[in-house]
Amino acid sequence: MTDETQTQPYNPALRESATFGRDVIHEIQRAAETGIYDIRGWGAKRKVPHFDDLLFLGASMSRYPLEGYREKCETEVVLGTRHARKPVVISTPVTIAGMSFGALSAQAKEALGRGASEIGTSTTTGDGGMTPEERGQSSRLVYQYLPSRYGMNPDDLRKADAIEVVLGQGAKPGGGGMLLGQKISERVAGMRTLPQGIDQRSACRHPDWTGPDDLAIKIAELREITDWQVPIYVKIGATRTYYDVKLAVKAGADVIVLDGMQGGTAATQDVFIEHVGIPTMAAIPQATQALQEMGLHREVQLIVSGGIRNGADVAKTIALGADAVAIGTAALIALGDNHPRYADEYQKLGSAAGFYDDFQDGKCPAGISTQDPELSQRLDPVAAGKRLANYLRVLTLEAQTLARACGKSHLHHLEPEDLVALNVEAAAMARVPLAGTNWVPGQGGY
């Protein structure tokens, strides 16, 4: 509700339509005036069942809690144990999701690497290739292999600690990437072999294969290039999760990266963000079931992304079957995105601190989602990296606190039995009982 609405006198004759609310009316008017669909960044803004709809059952009598000051709760995760000679070992189950140089400034990419390295976790390149800033500051760097092949360099690929074959993204499963011309600087254009200042539209599927059998050939090719040293991840957007996970595993993936519909994006169609894919919480049990049926749960690791905000989200995701999580939007906020210190400048752009989502325009006052030299210089990679590291520590400590309360000596010991749901929708999606009952919708009980 806007300040203007709040100051208007109450009129009982005025009743807002539930179907045609003011946001809907505004979008119809915008579409009618411009004739183009809306493009923006961030993720879905509609409310969908999420981790806040789940609660932990802390230990009391029937379960024995662990003492936080004397008893350990381990957090280390090993990724890529299935085939890789050099699995990726991270000290916390929180990683940094793929976000490209182009979508983000070089300073932001460097800051992500610094923050992740400080606490011993990994970051990911994103579309457009590897930058020296990111590789130089990332102790563990995952190289994304995308349909566009923008910036794809076999020499850089061999420098990576893991390779992530991207099939889909939670904010836009089935749709390609987008980087508008105002962010195609001379350096970005050179890395992607593109004309400067021209919109870049990435393909929605890989150009040299179309199905799981072809993916198996591609994974074998990538293993040959890297001498079977590093893990091969496969990233999917959460849609037909059960089948997609099984096919990716059959094709040879070491790690599955599952991105739910709350996942962010630098730029895509609003209609995609709000109307394609399924909630993160609903996708995890499907992925876990697929891995369990194949006898590979915990052997093929599962990384989940899409709307992870705090340690409770991390712990709940792991309890539902994930090995680790990846954060994108939250990491940018930790760097300084949408900070009140830039409130006046956000207002000049027609937005406000906490609401800015026009990442596609390249005018980010915080110097994060921009290629403007003057704006990007505002972000100090060292200070921003420290903020990210602090945030990652808090996520880890919060998750440990919850796990100890449930009597667990490792985050991976959390399980669905530790959870209940607050409503029927969450219970059905997460496949855990409705609070106060043993009823899981669709599975009997009372």
Tab-separated table of C-alpha atoms in Angstrom:
chain	number	residue	atom	x	y	z
A	1	MET	CA	0.000	0.000	0.000
A	2	THR	CA	1.424	3.366	-0.982
A	3	ASP	CA	1.655	6.447	1.234
A	4	GLU	CA	-0.883	8.111	-1.055
A	5	THR	CA	-3.362	5.290	-0.474
A	6	GLN	CA	-2.818	5.405	3.275
A	7	THR	CA	-3.625	9.141	3.425
A	8	GLN	CA	-6.824	8.875	1.385
A	9	PRO	CA	-9.998	9.050	3.517
A	10	TYR	CA	-11.825	5.770	3.923
A	11	ASN	CA	-14.661	5.395	1.456
A	12	PRO	CA	-16.806	2.252	1.957
A	13	ALA	CA	-18.096	2.566	-1.608
A	14	LEU	CA	-14.597	1.931	-2.984
A	15	ARG	CA	-13.725	-1.747	-3.030
A	16	GLU	CA	-10.613	-3.012	-4.785
A	17	SER	CA	-11.075	-5.971	-7.120
A	18	ALA	CA	-9.323	-9.173	-6.089
A	19	THR	CA	-8.865	-10.013	-9.769
A	20	PHE	CA	-8.090	-6.540	-11.138
A	21	GLY	CA	-6.054	-5.008	-8.324
A	22	ARG	CA	-4.088	-1.800	-8.809
A	23	ASP	CA	-0.948	-3.694	-9.808
A	24	VAL	CA	-2.900	-5.555	-12.496
A	25	ILE	CA	-4.523	-2.357	-13.758
A	26	HIS	CA	-1.113	-0.696	-13.913
A	27	GLU	CA	0.360	-3.579	-15.920
A	28	ILE	CA	-2.540	-3.545	-18.402
A	29	GLN	CA	-2.104	0.187	-18.862
A	30	ARG	CA	1.673	-0.167	-19.278
A	31	ALA	CA	1.251	-2.939	-21.871
A	32	ALA	CA	-1.364	-0.921	-23.755
A	33	GLU	CA	0.899	2.137	-23.890
A	34	THR	CA	4.155	0.380	-24.847
A	35	GLY	CA	3.143	-2.773	-26.729
A	36	ILE	CA	5.968	-4.791	-25.124
A	37	TYR	CA	6.106	-7.255	-22.254
A	38	ASP	CA	7.702	-6.293	-18.959
A	39	ILE	CA	11.304	-7.308	-18.253
A	40	ARG	CA	12.815	-7.195	-14.776
A	41	GLY	CA	15.187	-8.877	-12.393
A	42	TRP	CA	14.860	-10.594	-8.995
A	43	GLY	CA	12.401	-13.464	-8.608
A	44	ALA	CA	8.720	-14.176	-8.166
A	45	LYS	CA	6.790	-11.627	-6.123
A	46	ARG	CA	3.632	-13.645	-5.726
A	47	LYS	CA	3.238	-15.500	-2.431
A	48	VAL	CA	3.668	-19.246	-2.790
A	49	PRO	CA	4.145	-21.967	-0.147
A	50	HIS	CA	7.672	-21.571	1.169
A	51	PHE	CA	9.912	-22.631	4.042
A	52	ASP	CA	8.143	-20.305	6.483
A	53	ASP	CA	5.243	-22.780	6.284
A	54	LEU	CA	7.408	-25.463	7.940
A	55	LEU	CA	8.478	-25.767	11.594
A	56	PHE	CA	11.129	-27.866	13.321
A	57	LEU	CA	10.267	-30.262	16.131
A	58	GLY	CA	12.979	-29.443	18.639
A	59	ALA	CA	14.105	-32.085	21.115
A	60	SER	CA	12.708	-32.247	24.640
A	61	MET	CA	11.838	-35.660	26.144
A	62	SER	CA	11.552	-38.105	23.249
A	63	ARG	CA	14.613	-36.582	21.559
A	64	TYR	CA	17.836	-35.393	23.173
A	65	PRO	CA	19.258	-31.989	22.124
A	66	LEU	CA	22.961	-31.222	21.777
A	67	GLU	CA	24.711	-28.600	23.893
A	68	GLY	CA	25.873	-25.804	21.634
A	69	TYR	CA	28.927	-24.861	23.677
A	70	ARG	CA	30.318	-28.374	24.106
A	71	GLU	CA	28.978	-30.652	21.370
A	72	LYS	CA	29.836	-30.263	17.704
A	73	CYS	CA	27.467	-30.003	14.778
A	74	GLU	CA	29.494	-30.592	11.625
A	75	THR	CA	28.795	-28.644	8.435
A	76	GLU	CA	31.367	-29.877	5.897
A	77	VAL	CA	30.036	-31.096	2.542
A	78	VAL	CA	31.862	-33.043	-0.170
A	79	LEU	CA	30.485	-32.523	-3.684
A	80	GLY	CA	31.244	-34.821	-6.602
A	81	THR	CA	32.127	-38.111	-4.924
A	82	ARG	CA	30.522	-40.227	-7.633
A	83	HIS	CA	33.117	-39.935	-10.417
A	84	ALA	CA	35.478	-37.000	-9.858
A	85	ARG	CA	39.049	-37.569	-8.729
A	86	LYS	CA	39.025	-34.192	-6.987
A	87	PRO	CA	35.632	-33.599	-5.341
A	88	VAL	CA	34.825	-30.093	-4.127
A	89	VAL	CA	35.039	-29.858	-0.329
A	90	ILE	CA	33.207	-26.930	1.261
A	91	SER	CA	33.126	-26.059	4.951
A	92	THR	CA	29.503	-24.901	4.934
A	93	PRO	CA	26.518	-26.189	2.933
A	94	VAL	CA	25.885	-22.678	1.562
A	95	THR	CA	27.353	-21.896	-1.888
A	96	ILE	CA	27.080	-18.956	-4.278
A	97	ALA	CA	24.859	-19.496	-7.328
A	98	GLY	CA	25.861	-18.681	-10.901
A	99	MET	CA	25.629	-14.975	-11.734
A	100	SER	CA	27.438	-13.713	-14.792
A	101	PHE	CA	29.962	-10.996	-15.389
A	102	GLY	CA	27.772	-8.814	-17.561
A	103	ALA	CA	24.743	-9.142	-15.368
A	104	LEU	CA	27.051	-8.149	-12.476
A	105	SER	CA	30.019	-5.831	-12.388
A	106	ALA	CA	33.590	-7.122	-12.171
A	107	GLN	CA	33.732	-5.669	-8.641
A	108	ALA	CA	30.663	-7.666	-7.610
A	109	LYS	CA	32.107	-10.884	-9.032
A	110	GLU	CA	35.343	-10.282	-7.152
A	111	ALA	CA	33.440	-9.595	-3.933
A	112	LEU	CA	31.487	-12.851	-4.292
A	113	GLY	CA	34.743	-14.749	-4.668
A	114	ARG	CA	36.294	-13.035	-1.674
A	115	GLY	CA	33.315	-13.655	0.599
A	116	ALA	CA	32.932	-17.299	-0.402
A	117	SER	CA	36.638	-18.023	-0.026
A	118	GLU	CA	36.806	-16.454	3.424
A	119	ILE	CA	34.499	-19.110	4.849
A	120	GLY	CA	35.603	-21.974	2.597
A	121	THR	CA	32.775	-22.361	0.122
A	122	SER	CA	32.380	-22.094	-3.652
A	123	THR	CA	31.123	-19.520	-6.113
A	124	THR	CA	29.958	-19.959	-9.716
A	125	THR	CA	30.762	-18.104	-12.932
A	126	GLY	CA	27.396	-17.697	-14.659
A	127	ASP	CA	26.945	-17.001	-18.382
A	128	GLY	CA	29.675	-15.122	-20.224
A	129	GLY	CA	32.826	-16.846	-19.042
A	130	MET	CA	35.429	-16.598	-16.291
A	131	THR	CA	37.000	-13.318	-15.187
A	132	PRO	CA	40.484	-13.004	-13.631
A	133	GLU	CA	38.903	-11.105	-10.715
A	134	GLU	CA	36.637	-14.027	-9.875
A	135	ARG	CA	39.131	-16.834	-10.464
A	136	GLY	CA	41.809	-14.939	-8.591
A	137	GLN	CA	39.663	-14.502	-5.473
A	138	SER	CA	37.710	-17.793	-5.507
A	139	SER	CA	39.333	-20.725	-3.744
A	140	ARG	CA	36.620	-22.974	-5.245
A	141	LEU	CA	35.074	-21.893	-8.542
A	142	VAL	CA	32.374	-23.699	-10.523
A	143	TYR	CA	32.366	-23.014	-14.279
A	144	GLN	CA	28.909	-22.815	-15.839
A	145	TYR	CA	28.496	-24.393	-19.276
A	146	LEU	CA	25.397	-22.798	-20.797
A	147	PRO	CA	23.399	-23.078	-24.037
A	148	SER	CA	24.730	-19.736	-25.263
A	149	ARG	CA	28.396	-20.834	-25.023
A	150	TYR	CA	29.145	-17.139	-24.482
A	151	GLY	CA	32.690	-16.784	-23.202
A	152	MET	CA	33.251	-20.563	-23.334
A	153	ASN	CA	36.994	-21.150	-23.196
A	154	PRO	CA	38.420	-24.679	-22.791
A	155	ASP	CA	41.490	-23.259	-21.061
A	156	ASP	CA	39.315	-21.478	-18.485
A	157	LEU	CA	37.177	-24.579	-18.148
A	158	ARG	CA	40.285	-26.541	-17.118
A	159	LYS	CA	41.006	-23.929	-14.436
A	160	ALA	CA	37.677	-24.595	-12.727
A	161	ASP	CA	37.116	-26.765	-9.669
A	162	ALA	CA	33.816	-28.103	-11.071
A	163	ILE	CA	31.704	-27.719	-14.213
A	164	GLU	CA	27.976	-26.980	-14.099
A	165	VAL	CA	25.988	-27.867	-17.216
A	166	VAL	CA	22.986	-25.544	-17.132
A	167	LEU	CA	19.737	-26.919	-18.552
A	168	GLY	CA	17.356	-24.545	-16.808
A	169	GLN	CA	16.943	-21.814	-14.233
A	170	GLY	CA	14.207	-21.498	-11.627
A	171	ALA	CA	13.107	-18.001	-12.653
A	172	LYS	CA	12.755	-19.002	-16.303
A	173	PRO	CA	12.747	-22.775	-16.938
A	174	GLY	CA	12.367	-23.329	-20.662
A	175	GLY	CA	13.529	-19.796	-21.461
A	176	GLY	CA	16.905	-18.398	-22.437
A	177	GLY	CA	18.935	-15.703	-20.774
A	178	MET	CA	18.820	-11.996	-21.490
A	179	LEU	CA	21.403	-9.226	-21.266
A	180	LEU	CA	20.239	-5.921	-22.699
A	181	GLY	CA	22.462	-3.725	-24.818
A	182	GLN	CA	23.035	-1.065	-22.171
A	183	LYS	CA	25.058	-3.657	-20.223
A	184	ILE	CA	27.062	-4.957	-23.201
A	185	SER	CA	30.209	-2.949	-22.533
A	186	GLU	CA	33.362	-3.265	-24.600
A	187	ARG	CA	34.766	-5.849	-22.191
A	188	VAL	CA	31.539	-7.875	-21.987
A	189	ALA	CA	31.201	-7.791	-25.788
A	190	GLY	CA	34.773	-8.989	-26.187
A	191	MET	CA	34.311	-11.919	-23.815
A	192	ARG	CA	31.049	-12.978	-25.486
A	193	THR	CA	32.062	-12.203	-29.089
A	194	LEU	CA	29.096	-9.859	-29.462
A	195	PRO	CA	28.554	-6.358	-30.876
A	196	GLN	CA	28.843	-3.709	-28.175
A	197	GLY	CA	25.551	-2.158	-27.074
A	198	ILE	CA	23.313	-4.775	-28.739
A	199	ASP	CA	20.821	-6.897	-26.782
A	200	GLN	CA	22.048	-10.432	-26.096
A	201	ARG	CA	19.433	-13.179	-26.061
A	202	SER	CA	20.747	-16.574	-24.997
A	203	ALA	CA	19.372	-19.816	-26.402
A	204	CYS	CA	16.914	-21.805	-24.316
A	205	ARG	CA	18.597	-25.128	-25.146
A	206	HIS	CA	22.059	-26.381	-25.964
A	207	PRO	CA	22.944	-26.231	-29.683
A	208	ASP	CA	24.656	-29.607	-29.968
A	209	TRP	CA	22.302	-31.952	-28.146
A	210	THR	CA	18.603	-32.379	-27.477
A	211	GLY	CA	18.076	-35.147	-24.938
A	212	PRO	CA	19.507	-37.263	-22.103
A	213	ASP	CA	21.491	-39.588	-24.365
A	214	ASP	CA	23.208	-36.588	-25.936
A	215	LEU	CA	23.816	-35.155	-22.471
A	216	ALA	CA	25.653	-38.343	-21.521
A	217	ILE	CA	27.956	-37.827	-24.517
A	218	LYS	CA	28.516	-34.175	-23.546
A	219	ILE	CA	29.338	-35.093	-19.943
A	220	ALA	CA	31.836	-37.699	-21.178
A	221	GLU	CA	33.385	-35.049	-23.415
A	222	LEU	CA	33.738	-32.637	-20.493
A	223	ARG	CA	35.333	-35.362	-18.379
A	224	GLU	CA	37.882	-36.006	-21.124
A	225	ILE	CA	38.693	-32.289	-21.352
A	226	THR	CA	39.325	-32.143	-17.603
A	227	ASP	CA	40.983	-35.572	-17.317
A	228	TRP	CA	38.181	-36.811	-15.011
A	229	GLN	CA	39.505	-34.549	-12.264
A	230	VAL	CA	36.542	-32.299	-11.423
A	231	PRO	CA	32.856	-32.958	-10.676
A	232	ILE	CA	30.194	-32.377	-13.320
A	233	TYR	CA	27.058	-30.667	-12.029
A	234	VAL	CA	23.763	-30.516	-13.941
A	235	LYS	CA	21.448	-27.593	-13.151
A	236	ILE	CA	17.697	-27.834	-13.775
A	237	GLY	CA	14.806	-25.468	-13.205
A	238	ALA	CA	12.122	-26.950	-10.962
A	239	THR	CA	9.330	-28.233	-13.199
A	240	ARG	CA	9.130	-31.985	-13.927
A	241	THR	CA	11.710	-32.515	-11.214
A	242	TYR	CA	11.341	-36.236	-10.539
A	243	TYR	CA	11.955	-37.217	-14.164
A	244	ASP	CA	14.582	-34.556	-14.856
A	245	VAL	CA	16.685	-35.668	-11.887
A	246	LYS	CA	16.567	-39.310	-12.929
A	247	LEU	CA	17.587	-38.494	-16.492
A	248	ALA	CA	20.415	-36.197	-15.378
A	249	VAL	CA	21.765	-38.846	-13.014
A	250	LYS	CA	21.525	-41.520	-15.712
A	251	ALA	CA	23.498	-39.230	-18.025
A	252	GLY	CA	26.332	-39.236	-15.486
A	253	ALA	CA	25.921	-36.147	-13.303
A	254	ASP	CA	27.922	-36.072	-10.073
A	255	VAL	CA	25.790	-33.299	-8.569
A	256	ILE	CA	22.260	-32.060	-9.290
A	257	VAL	CA	21.561	-28.333	-8.874
A	258	LEU	CA	17.825	-27.752	-8.451
A	259	ASP	CA	16.532	-24.181	-8.803
A	260	GLY	CA	12.989	-23.417	-7.627
A	261	MET	CA	10.644	-20.741	-8.980
A	262	GLN	CA	11.620	-18.276	-6.230
A	263	GLY	CA	15.090	-18.144	-7.771
A	264	GLY	CA	16.235	-14.786	-9.053
A	265	THR	CA	17.400	-13.559	-12.424
A	266	ALA	CA	19.196	-10.514	-13.739
A	267	ALA	CA	16.581	-10.047	-16.441
A	268	THR	CA	13.716	-11.988	-17.952
A	269	GLN	CA	10.052	-11.612	-18.790
A	270	ASP	CA	7.848	-10.944	-15.762
A	271	VAL	CA	5.325	-13.464	-17.095
A	272	PHE	CA	8.037	-16.164	-16.884
A	273	ILE	CA	9.096	-15.254	-13.370
A	274	GLU	CA	5.557	-15.386	-12.004
A	275	HIS	CA	3.952	-18.202	-13.989
A	276	VAL	CA	6.512	-20.907	-14.846
A	277	GLY	CA	7.999	-23.549	-12.566
A	278	ILE	CA	7.085	-24.869	-9.135
A	279	PRO	CA	8.023	-23.671	-5.624
A	280	THR	CA	11.400	-24.742	-4.277
A	281	MET	CA	9.840	-26.532	-1.319
A	282	ALA	CA	7.653	-28.640	-3.612
A	283	ALA	CA	10.569	-29.679	-5.817
A	284	ILE	CA	12.975	-30.988	-3.159
A	285	PRO	CA	10.976	-34.107	-2.131
A	286	GLN	CA	10.596	-35.044	-5.808
A	287	ALA	CA	14.356	-34.822	-6.349
A	288	THR	CA	15.065	-36.709	-3.129
A	289	GLN	CA	12.616	-39.466	-4.081
A	290	ALA	CA	14.239	-39.850	-7.489
A	291	LEU	CA	17.704	-40.185	-5.954
A	292	GLN	CA	16.490	-42.606	-3.278
A	293	GLU	CA	14.820	-44.840	-5.856
A	294	MET	CA	18.082	-44.973	-7.786
A	295	GLY	CA	19.991	-45.828	-4.589
A	296	LEU	CA	22.114	-42.689	-5.017
A	297	HIS	CA	20.823	-40.270	-2.402
A	298	ARG	CA	23.861	-38.556	-0.796
A	299	GLU	CA	26.133	-40.279	-3.368
A	300	VAL	CA	24.878	-37.936	-6.077
A	301	GLN	CA	24.701	-34.667	-4.175
A	302	LEU	CA	21.733	-32.304	-4.393
A	303	ILE	CA	22.223	-28.531	-4.251
A	304	VAL	CA	19.005	-26.513	-3.952
A	305	SER	CA	18.519	-22.831	-4.755
A	306	GLY	CA	15.587	-20.469	-5.076
A	307	GLY	CA	14.532	-18.183	-2.239
A	308	ILE	CA	17.064	-19.191	0.439
A	309	ARG	CA	17.189	-16.329	2.952
A	310	ASN	CA	18.314	-17.512	6.395
A	311	GLY	CA	19.667	-20.434	8.375
A	312	ALA	CA	16.189	-21.840	8.902
A	313	ASP	CA	15.731	-22.114	5.129
A	314	VAL	CA	19.110	-23.850	4.890
A	315	ALA	CA	18.271	-26.357	7.621
A	316	LYS	CA	14.794	-27.084	6.246
A	317	THR	CA	16.164	-27.624	2.749
A	318	ILE	CA	18.704	-30.115	4.067
A	319	ALA	CA	16.057	-31.852	6.198
A	320	LEU	CA	14.011	-32.424	3.037
A	321	GLY	CA	16.975	-34.154	1.392
A	322	ALA	CA	19.404	-31.586	-0.007
A	323	ASP	CA	23.148	-31.722	0.618
A	324	ALA	CA	23.716	-27.978	0.206
A	325	VAL	CA	22.031	-24.787	-0.936
A	326	ALA	CA	23.018	-21.978	-3.286
A	327	ILE	CA	22.161	-18.322	-2.802
A	328	GLY	CA	22.010	-15.571	-5.415
A	329	THR	CA	19.612	-12.736	-4.586
A	330	ALA	CA	20.461	-12.943	-0.879
A	331	ALA	CA	24.172	-12.752	-1.696
A	332	LEU	CA	23.642	-9.550	-3.693
A	333	ILE	CA	21.698	-8.011	-0.833
A	334	ALA	CA	24.574	-8.907	1.488
A	335	LEU	CA	26.983	-7.138	-0.886
A	336	GLY	CA	24.853	-3.976	-0.652
A	337	ASP	CA	22.066	-4.236	-3.214
A	338	ASN	CA	18.899	-2.254	-2.351
A	339	HIS	CA	20.594	-0.579	0.611
A	340	PRO	CA	18.904	2.496	2.146
A	341	ARG	CA	22.105	4.503	1.703
A	342	TYR	CA	21.094	4.865	-1.967
A	343	ALA	CA	17.447	5.706	-1.247
A	344	ASP	CA	17.546	9.058	-3.084
A	345	GLU	CA	19.055	7.514	-6.196
A	346	TYR	CA	16.570	4.635	-6.246
A	347	GLN	CA	13.807	7.225	-6.050
A	348	LYS	CA	15.227	9.055	-9.077
A	349	LEU	CA	15.025	5.761	-10.987
A	350	GLY	CA	11.324	5.456	-10.103
A	351	SER	CA	11.887	2.833	-7.408
A	352	ALA	CA	12.892	2.695	-3.755
A	353	ALA	CA	15.416	0.929	-1.546
A	354	GLY	CA	14.093	-2.585	-1.007
A	355	PHE	CA	12.052	-2.546	-4.228
A	356	TYR	CA	14.623	-1.983	-6.968
A	357	ASP	CA	14.493	-4.810	-9.526
A	358	ASP	CA	15.493	-3.138	-12.797
A	359	PHE	CA	18.769	-5.034	-12.988
A	360	GLN	CA	18.434	-5.097	-16.778
A	361	ASP	CA	18.902	-1.324	-17.072
A	362	GLY	CA	22.473	-1.271	-15.784
A	363	LYS	CA	21.844	1.736	-13.532
A	364	CYS	CA	22.280	0.009	-10.162
A	365	PRO	CA	23.284	2.730	-7.645
A	366	ALA	CA	25.096	0.142	-5.502
A	367	GLY	CA	27.484	-0.723	-8.364
A	368	ILE	CA	26.447	-4.393	-8.434
A	369	SER	CA	24.177	-5.069	-11.439
A	370	THR	CA	25.854	-2.574	-13.765
A	371	GLN	CA	28.674	-2.153	-16.261
A	372	ASP	CA	28.801	1.627	-15.817
A	373	PRO	CA	32.402	2.390	-14.729
A	374	GLU	CA	31.372	5.218	-12.426
A	375	LEU	CA	28.664	3.206	-10.697
A	376	SER	CA	30.650	-0.034	-10.428
A	377	GLN	CA	33.524	1.808	-8.743
A	378	ARG	CA	31.204	2.481	-5.801
A	379	LEU	CA	31.434	-1.145	-4.737
A	380	ASP	CA	34.544	-1.931	-2.711
A	381	PRO	CA	35.139	-5.672	-3.342
A	382	VAL	CA	37.039	-6.128	-0.089
A	383	ALA	CA	34.388	-4.534	2.133
A	384	ALA	CA	31.539	-6.159	0.210
A	385	GLY	CA	33.266	-9.539	0.443
A	386	LYS	CA	33.507	-9.121	4.216
A	387	ARG	CA	29.772	-8.420	4.417
A	388	LEU	CA	29.025	-11.541	2.388
A	389	ALA	CA	31.313	-13.652	4.576
A	390	ASN	CA	29.559	-12.354	7.702
A	391	TYR	CA	26.190	-13.265	6.218
A	392	LEU	CA	27.364	-16.759	5.245
A	393	ARG	CA	28.648	-17.321	8.785
A	394	VAL	CA	25.283	-16.326	10.222
A	395	LEU	CA	23.434	-18.723	7.887
A	396	THR	CA	25.718	-21.542	8.968
A	397	LEU	CA	25.440	-20.773	12.683
A	398	GLU	CA	21.641	-20.524	12.490
A	399	ALA	CA	21.413	-23.864	10.697
A	400	GLN	CA	23.723	-25.469	13.281
A	401	THR	CA	21.628	-24.066	16.133
A	402	LEU	CA	18.474	-25.631	14.717
A	403	ALA	CA	20.186	-28.955	14.037
A	404	ARG	CA	21.517	-29.158	17.610
A	405	ALA	CA	18.041	-28.408	18.928
A	406	CYS	CA	16.881	-31.487	17.008
A	407	GLY	CA	19.734	-33.568	18.457
A	408	LYS	CA	21.828	-33.711	15.279
A	409	SER	CA	25.640	-33.791	15.193
A	410	HIS	CA	25.780	-32.994	11.455
A	411	LEU	CA	23.455	-30.896	9.335
A	412	HIS	CA	22.984	-33.889	7.032
A	413	HIS	CA	21.416	-35.822	9.914
A	414	LEU	CA	18.354	-33.582	9.669
A	415	GLU	CA	15.421	-35.411	8.073
A	416	PRO	CA	11.731	-34.936	7.186
A	417	GLU	CA	10.811	-36.497	10.541
A	418	ASP	CA	12.116	-33.305	12.162
A	419	LEU	CA	9.556	-31.135	10.361
A	420	VAL	CA	5.835	-30.365	10.449
A	421	ALA	CA	3.755	-28.061	8.255
A	422	LEU	CA	1.480	-25.185	9.205
A	423	ASN	CA	-1.026	-25.702	6.397
A	424	VAL	CA	-2.297	-28.417	4.104
A	425	GLU	CA	-0.550	-27.038	1.012
A	426	ALA	CA	2.877	-27.071	2.657
A	427	ALA	CA	2.267	-30.505	4.153
A	428	ALA	CA	1.376	-31.929	0.743
A	429	MET	CA	4.305	-30.280	-1.054
A	430	ALA	CA	6.984	-31.022	1.552
A	431	ARG	CA	5.485	-34.444	2.350
A	432	VAL	CA	5.623	-33.861	6.109
A	433	PRO	CA	2.740	-34.036	8.619
A	434	LEU	CA	0.372	-31.204	9.314
A	435	ALA	CA	1.316	-29.798	12.735
A	436	GLY	CA	-0.498	-31.568	15.579
A	437	THR	CA	-1.321	-34.624	13.446
A	438	ASN	CA	0.461	-37.472	11.721
A	439	TRP	CA	-1.424	-36.722	8.499
A	440	VAL	CA	0.538	-36.147	5.328
A	441	PRO	CA	-1.959	-35.172	2.613
A	442	GLY	CA	-2.202	-37.973	0.114
A	443	GLN	CA	-0.578	-40.514	2.435
A	444	GLY	CA	-3.321	-41.350	4.925
A	445	GLY	CA	-3.136	-40.866	8.703
A	446	TYR	CA	-5.338	-38.677	10.866
